[in-house]
Amino acid sequence: MQLTDFDTLTFDVYGTLIDWESGMVAGLQPLLERTELSLSRDQVLEAHARHESSQQRYTPHLQYRWLLAVVYKRLAEEWGVTVTHDECLAYGDFVKQWPAFADSAAALGYLKQHYKLVVLSNVDNESFAYSQRKLEVEFDAVYTAEDIGSYKPSPRNFDYLLEKLGQRGIDKTRILHTAESLFHDHQPANRHGLANCWIYRRHDQQGFGATMDPGEMPRIDFRFDSMAALADAHRELVGQA
């Protein structure tokens, strides 16, 4: 199996292209400054992952920015901080300010010359519009949790992806699902028979950060520690190094 065996890259965005962990920690500063607890960065991210995953299961209909408002409320309760509804909403709106990883835009610009680029993301459409500007590329299709009515790792999201791409004549054997999260993306990609590419952004850190522990390790077809490394591997393969 080689990168040139595919003509479509389907992307997770947050954690893969957008640095959501830095964005989360920045957005949670009002809570962290008021709690009496001493929390490490990873403890903050793991607590966020726990509440976010739970909320996505219980309220799959909620748009992501509103779901994050509930997560903020749950974290405030857990950390002993009193917050207002407006503060919760402000955290949900902070997704628009989450930064892109430094290599994302350039790598996507290169890959766009060789692949169709498709988004499959646990986000709402309004928030994604702000993220897309940071990524500086036009995607060939964008499928969000708001569009689908559920959140990854629900199989519905991947069913929707494959149905919509199939209607455009894109066979799943030509799709390479590209993502950071083992829990949200690689396990369901395995179950749907998709080849996958792990962008292991946390390769130099312990644990799973803002994603849940996947338990059993999924099959990985390709692994790169950054989007830049993926683009470089493709350049080398096609003789553009």
mmCIF file of N, CA, C and O in Angstrom, residues 68-124:
data_model
loop_
_atom_site.group_PDB
_atom_site.id
_atom_site.type_symbol
_atom_site.label_atom_id
_atom_site.label_comp_id
_atom_site.label_asym_id
_atom_site.label_seq_id
_atom_site.Cartn_x
_atom_site.Cartn_y
_atom_site.Cartn_z
ATOM 1 N N LEU A 68 -20.200 22.475 23.610
ATOM 2 C CA LEU A 68 -19.051 22.908 24.406
ATOM 3 C C LEU A 68 -19.461 23.805 25.562
ATOM 4 O O LEU A 68 -18.797 23.816 26.609
ATOM 5 N N ALA A 69 -20.541 24.543 25.391
ATOM 6 C CA ALA A 69 -21.045 25.356 26.497
ATOM 7 C C ALA A 69 -21.458 24.468 27.673
ATOM 8 O O ALA A 69 -21.222 24.803 28.838
ATOM 9 N N VAL A 70 -22.060 23.321 27.362
ATOM 10 C CA VAL A 70 -22.434 22.370 28.416
ATOM 11 C C VAL A 70 -21.175 21.761 29.042
ATOM 12 O O VAL A 70 -21.103 21.585 30.267
ATOM 13 N N VAL A 71 -20.189 21.435 28.225
ATOM 14 C CA VAL A 71 -18.926 20.898 28.737
ATOM 15 C C VAL A 71 -18.290 21.882 29.713
ATOM 16 O O VAL A 71 -17.794 21.498 30.787
ATOM 17 N N TYR A 72 -18.316 23.166 29.370
ATOM 18 C CA TYR A 72 -17.748 24.200 30.240
ATOM 19 C C TYR A 72 -18.476 24.204 31.593
ATOM 20 O O TYR A 72 -17.855 24.297 32.656
ATOM 21 N N LYS A 73 -19.792 24.096 31.554
ATOM 22 C CA LYS A 73 -20.584 24.052 32.788
ATOM 23 C C LYS A 73 -20.221 22.840 33.630
ATOM 24 O O LYS A 73 -20.070 22.941 34.856
ATOM 25 N N ARG A 74 -20.088 21.662 32.998
ATOM 26 C CA ARG A 74 -19.729 20.444 33.727
ATOM 27 C C ARG A 74 -18.329 20.570 34.346
ATOM 28 O O ARG A 74 -18.103 20.134 35.477
ATOM 29 N N LEU A 75 -17.379 21.139 33.597
ATOM 30 C CA LEU A 75 -16.026 21.319 34.130
ATOM 31 C C LEU A 75 -16.035 22.286 35.309
ATOM 32 O O LEU A 75 -15.350 22.062 36.318
ATOM 33 N N ALA A 76 -16.798 23.365 35.189
ATOM 34 C CA ALA A 76 -16.884 24.333 36.285
ATOM 35 C C ALA A 76 -17.410 23.659 37.547
ATOM 36 O O ALA A 76 -16.883 23.869 38.658
ATOM 37 N N GLU A 77 -18.429 22.833 37.396
ATOM 38 C CA GLU A 77 -18.978 22.117 38.550
ATOM 39 C C GLU A 77 -17.935 21.183 39.160
ATOM 40 O O GLU A 77 -17.781 21.118 40.383
ATOM 41 N N GLU A 78 -17.228 20.456 38.294
ATOM 42 C CA GLU A 78 -16.223 19.502 38.771
ATOM 43 C C GLU A 78 -15.089 20.209 39.496
ATOM 44 O O GLU A 78 -14.535 19.686 40.468
ATOM 45 N N TRP A 79 -14.728 21.395 39.014
ATOM 46 C CA TRP A 79 -13.593 22.125 39.580
ATOM 47 C C TRP A 79 -14.001 23.150 40.638
ATOM 48 O O TRP A 79 -13.174 23.917 41.108
ATOM 49 N N GLY A 80 -15.301 23.177 41.010
ATOM 50 C CA GLY A 80 -15.757 24.023 42.095
ATOM 51 C C GLY A 80 -15.809 25.501 41.776
ATOM 52 O O GLY A 80 -15.562 26.344 42.646
ATOM 53 N N VAL A 81 -16.149 25.831 40.533
ATOM 54 C CA VAL A 81 -16.200 27.230 40.091
ATOM 55 C C VAL A 81 -17.631 27.556 39.671
ATOM 56 O O VAL A 81 -18.280 26.778 38.959
ATOM 57 N N THR A 82 -18.116 28.720 40.084
ATOM 58 C CA THR A 82 -19.438 29.185 39.672
ATOM 59 C C THR A 82 -19.305 29.988 38.377
ATOM 60 O O THR A 82 -18.466 30.895 38.286
ATOM 61 N N VAL A 83 -20.123 29.658 37.392
ATOM 62 C CA VAL A 83 -20.058 30.361 36.102
ATOM 63 C C VAL A 83 -21.451 30.783 35.669
ATOM 64 O O VAL A 83 -22.453 30.213 36.104
ATOM 65 N N THR A 84 -21.501 31.762 34.786
ATOM 66 C CA THR A 84 -22.767 32.219 34.218
ATOM 67 C C THR A 84 -23.018 31.509 32.892
ATOM 68 O O THR A 84 -22.092 30.954 32.272
ATOM 69 N N HIS A 85 -24.265 31.567 32.454
ATOM 70 C CA HIS A 85 -24.609 30.986 31.151
ATOM 71 C C HIS A 85 -23.838 31.685 30.035
ATOM 72 O O HIS A 85 -23.375 31.025 29.086
ATOM 73 N N ASP A 86 -23.656 32.980 30.137
ATOM 74 C CA ASP A 86 -22.917 33.724 29.109
ATOM 75 C C ASP A 86 -21.461 33.265 29.033
ATOM 76 O O ASP A 86 -20.882 33.200 27.938
ATOM 77 N N GLU A 87 -20.872 32.942 30.176
ATOM 78 C CA GLU A 87 -19.492 32.438 30.165
ATOM 79 C C GLU A 87 -19.421 31.090 29.457
ATOM 80 O O GLU A 87 -18.468 30.818 28.709
ATOM 81 N N CYS A 88 -20.421 30.265 29.683
ATOM 82 C CA CYS A 88 -20.455 28.958 29.006
ATOM 83 C C CYS A 88 -20.575 29.142 27.491
ATOM 84 O O CYS A 88 -19.862 28.481 26.713
ATOM 85 N N LEU A 89 -21.453 30.036 27.080
ATOM 86 C CA LEU A 89 -21.626 30.298 25.651
ATOM 87 C C LEU A 89 -20.355 30.872 25.036
ATOM 88 O O LEU A 89 -19.999 30.553 23.897
ATOM 89 N N ALA A 90 -19.659 31.701 25.793
ATOM 90 C CA ALA A 90 -18.423 32.301 25.280
ATOM 91 C C ALA A 90 -17.377 31.224 25.022
ATOM 92 O O ALA A 90 -16.611 31.306 24.046
ATOM 93 N N TYR A 91 -17.336 30.203 25.873
ATOM 94 C CA TYR A 91 -16.385 29.120 25.632
ATOM 95 C C TYR A 91 -16.732 28.371 24.351
ATOM 96 O O TYR A 91 -15.854 28.030 23.551
ATOM 97 N N GLY A 92 -18.002 28.102 24.145
ATOM 98 C CA GLY A 92 -18.408 27.438 22.909
ATOM 99 C C GLY A 92 -18.039 28.248 21.688
ATOM 100 O O GLY A 92 -17.630 27.695 20.652
ATOM 101 N N ASP A 93 -18.156 29.542 21.784
ATOM 102 C CA ASP A 93 -17.836 30.419 20.658
ATOM 103 C C ASP A 93 -16.335 30.530 20.420
ATOM 104 O O ASP A 93 -15.903 30.953 19.351
ATOM 105 N N PHE A 94 -15.538 30.129 21.419
ATOM 106 C CA PHE A 94 -14.080 30.265 21.337
ATOM 107 C C PHE A 94 -13.472 29.317 20.305
ATOM 108 O O PHE A 94 -12.317 29.502 19.901
ATOM 109 N N VAL A 95 -14.233 28.328 19.837
ATOM 110 C CA VAL A 95 -13.739 27.441 18.770
ATOM 111 C C VAL A 95 -13.243 28.259 17.582
ATOM 112 O O VAL A 95 -12.265 27.894 16.914
ATOM 113 N N LYS A 96 -13.897 29.363 17.321
ATOM 114 C CA LYS A 96 -13.534 30.205 16.184
ATOM 115 C C LYS A 96 -12.112 30.744 16.304
ATOM 116 O O LYS A 96 -11.509 31.132 15.301
ATOM 117 N N GLN A 97 -11.572 30.753 17.511
ATOM 118 C CA GLN A 97 -10.230 31.280 17.733
ATOM 119 C C GLN A 97 -9.165 30.201 17.862
ATOM 120 O O GLN A 97 -7.978 30.516 17.987
ATOM 121 N N TRP A 98 -9.567 28.929 17.849
ATOM 122 C CA TRP A 98 -8.569 27.869 17.942
ATOM 123 C C TRP A 98 -7.604 27.972 16.757
ATOM 124 O O TRP A 98 -8.027 28.107 15.601
ATOM 125 N N PRO A 99 -6.304 27.878 17.010
ATOM 126 C CA PRO A 99 -5.317 28.075 15.935
ATOM 127 C C PRO A 99 -5.099 26.828 15.084
ATOM 128 O O PRO A 99 -5.298 25.698 15.549
ATOM 129 N N ALA A 100 -4.693 27.061 13.860
ATOM 130 C CA ALA A 100 -4.248 25.946 13.016
ATOM 131 C C ALA A 100 -2.836 25.553 13.423
ATOM 132 O O ALA A 100 -2.053 26.388 13.889
ATOM 133 N N PHE A 101 -2.504 24.279 13.266
ATOM 134 C CA PHE A 101 -1.109 23.879 13.399
ATOM 135 C C PHE A 101 -0.297 24.596 12.319
ATOM 136 O O PHE A 101 -0.795 24.839 11.207
ATOM 137 N N ALA A 102 0.941 24.891 12.632
ATOM 138 C CA ALA A 102 1.760 25.718 11.742
ATOM 139 C C ALA A 102 1.958 25.092 10.358
ATOM 140 O O ALA A 102 2.159 25.814 9.374
ATOM 141 N N ASP A 103 1.903 23.770 10.261
ATOM 142 C CA ASP A 103 2.180 23.113 8.986
ATOM 143 C C ASP A 103 0.929 22.775 8.186
ATOM 144 O O ASP A 103 1.021 22.293 7.057
ATOM 145 N N SER A 104 -0.253 23.017 8.744
ATOM 146 C CA SER A 104 -1.484 22.514 8.111
ATOM 147 C C SER A 104 -1.756 23.151 6.760
ATOM 148 O O SER A 104 -2.026 22.453 5.767
ATOM 149 N N ALA A 105 -1.729 24.482 6.687
ATOM 150 C CA ALA A 105 -2.120 25.166 5.449
ATOM 151 C C ALA A 105 -1.204 24.787 4.291
ATOM 152 O O ALA A 105 -1.675 24.468 3.192
ATOM 153 N N ALA A 106 0.093 24.806 4.513
ATOM 154 C CA ALA A 106 1.034 24.490 3.431
ATOM 155 C C ALA A 106 0.888 23.044 2.982
ATOM 156 O O ALA A 106 0.903 22.744 1.776
ATOM 157 N N ALA A 107 0.737 22.125 3.930
ATOM 158 C CA ALA A 107 0.584 20.714 3.566
ATOM 159 C C ALA A 107 -0.692 20.487 2.777
ATOM 160 O O ALA A 107 -0.694 19.769 1.760
ATOM 161 N N LEU A 108 -1.795 21.110 3.208
ATOM 162 C CA LEU A 108 -3.057 20.967 2.481
ATOM 163 C C LEU A 108 -2.958 21.564 1.085
ATOM 164 O O LEU A 108 -3.496 21.009 0.119
ATOM 165 N N GLY A 109 -2.275 22.693 0.968
ATOM 166 C CA GLY A 109 -2.093 23.309 -0.341
ATOM 167 C C GLY A 109 -1.372 22.386 -1.307
ATOM 168 O O GLY A 109 -1.727 22.309 -2.496
ATOM 169 N N TYR A 110 -0.359 21.691 -0.813
ATOM 170 C CA TYR A 110 0.350 20.727 -1.654
ATOM 171 C C TYR A 110 -0.538 19.524 -1.987
ATOM 172 O O TYR A 110 -0.655 19.115 -3.159
ATOM 173 N N LEU A 111 -1.172 18.949 -0.973
ATOM 174 C CA LEU A 111 -1.977 17.739 -1.180
ATOM 175 C C LEU A 111 -3.163 17.988 -2.095
ATOM 176 O O LEU A 111 -3.605 17.084 -2.814
ATOM 177 N N LYS A 112 -3.668 19.210 -2.096
ATOM 178 C CA LYS A 112 -4.795 19.574 -2.964
ATOM 179 C C LYS A 112 -4.451 19.367 -4.441
ATOM 180 O O LYS A 112 -5.342 19.127 -5.269
ATOM 181 N N GLN A 113 -3.180 19.432 -4.777
ATOM 182 C CA GLN A 113 -2.753 19.227 -6.162
ATOM 183 C C GLN A 113 -2.868 17.756 -6.589
ATOM 184 O O GLN A 113 -2.840 17.458 -7.783
ATOM 185 N N HIS A 114 -3.012 16.857 -5.609
ATOM 186 C CA HIS A 114 -2.959 15.425 -5.907
ATOM 187 C C HIS A 114 -4.183 14.642 -5.450
ATOM 188 O O HIS A 114 -4.370 13.493 -5.885
ATOM 189 N N TYR A 115 -4.981 15.225 -4.587
ATOM 190 C CA TYR A 115 -6.120 14.512 -4.016
ATOM 191 C C TYR A 115 -7.356 15.414 -3.947
ATOM 192 O O TYR A 115 -7.235 16.639 -3.873
ATOM 193 N N LYS A 116 -8.517 14.787 -3.897
ATOM 194 C CA LYS A 116 -9.700 15.469 -3.396
ATOM 195 C C LYS A 116 -9.567 15.522 -1.872
ATOM 196 O O LYS A 116 -9.149 14.545 -1.246
ATOM 197 N N LEU A 117 -9.906 16.660 -1.279
ATOM 198 C CA LEU A 117 -9.811 16.839 0.164
ATOM 199 C C LEU A 117 -11.215 16.978 0.746
ATOM 200 O O LEU A 117 -11.977 17.845 0.320
ATOM 201 N N VAL A 118 -11.539 16.133 1.709
ATOM 202 C CA VAL A 118 -12.892 16.073 2.276
ATOM 203 C C VAL A 118 -12.801 16.134 3.798
ATOM 204 O O VAL A 118 -11.934 15.491 4.403
ATOM 205 N N VAL A 119 -13.699 16.885 4.400
ATOM 206 C CA VAL A 119 -13.756 17.020 5.857
ATOM 207 C C VAL A 119 -14.857 16.141 6.430
ATOM 208 O O VAL A 119 -15.977 16.117 5.908
ATOM 209 N N LEU A 120 -14.537 15.407 7.509
ATOM 210 C CA LEU A 120 -15.527 14.709 8.324
ATOM 211 C C LEU A 120 -15.236 15.094 9.771
ATOM 212 O O LEU A 120 -14.327 14.552 10.404
ATOM 213 N N SER A 121 -15.994 16.051 10.287
ATOM 214 C CA SER A 121 -15.618 16.676 11.553
ATOM 215 C C SER A 121 -16.763 16.760 12.545
ATOM 216 O O SER A 121 -17.917 16.987 12.170
ATOM 217 N N ASN A 122 -16.399 16.653 13.827
ATOM 218 C CA ASN A 122 -17.346 16.839 14.937
ATOM 219 C C ASN A 122 -17.489 18.324 15.252
ATOM 220 O O ASN A 122 -17.132 18.786 16.338
ATOM 221 N N VAL A 123 -18.027 19.085 14.342
ATOM 222 C CA VAL A 123 -18.097 20.534 14.512
ATOM 223 C C VAL A 123 -19.411 21.025 13.925
ATOM 224 O O VAL A 123 -20.114 20.298 13.225
ATOM 225 N N ASP A 124 -19.741 22.274 14.233
ATOM 226 C CA ASP A 124 -20.871 22.922 13.587
ATOM 227 C C ASP A 124 -20.366 23.742 12.409
ATOM 228 O O ASP A 124 -19.179 24.093 12.329
#
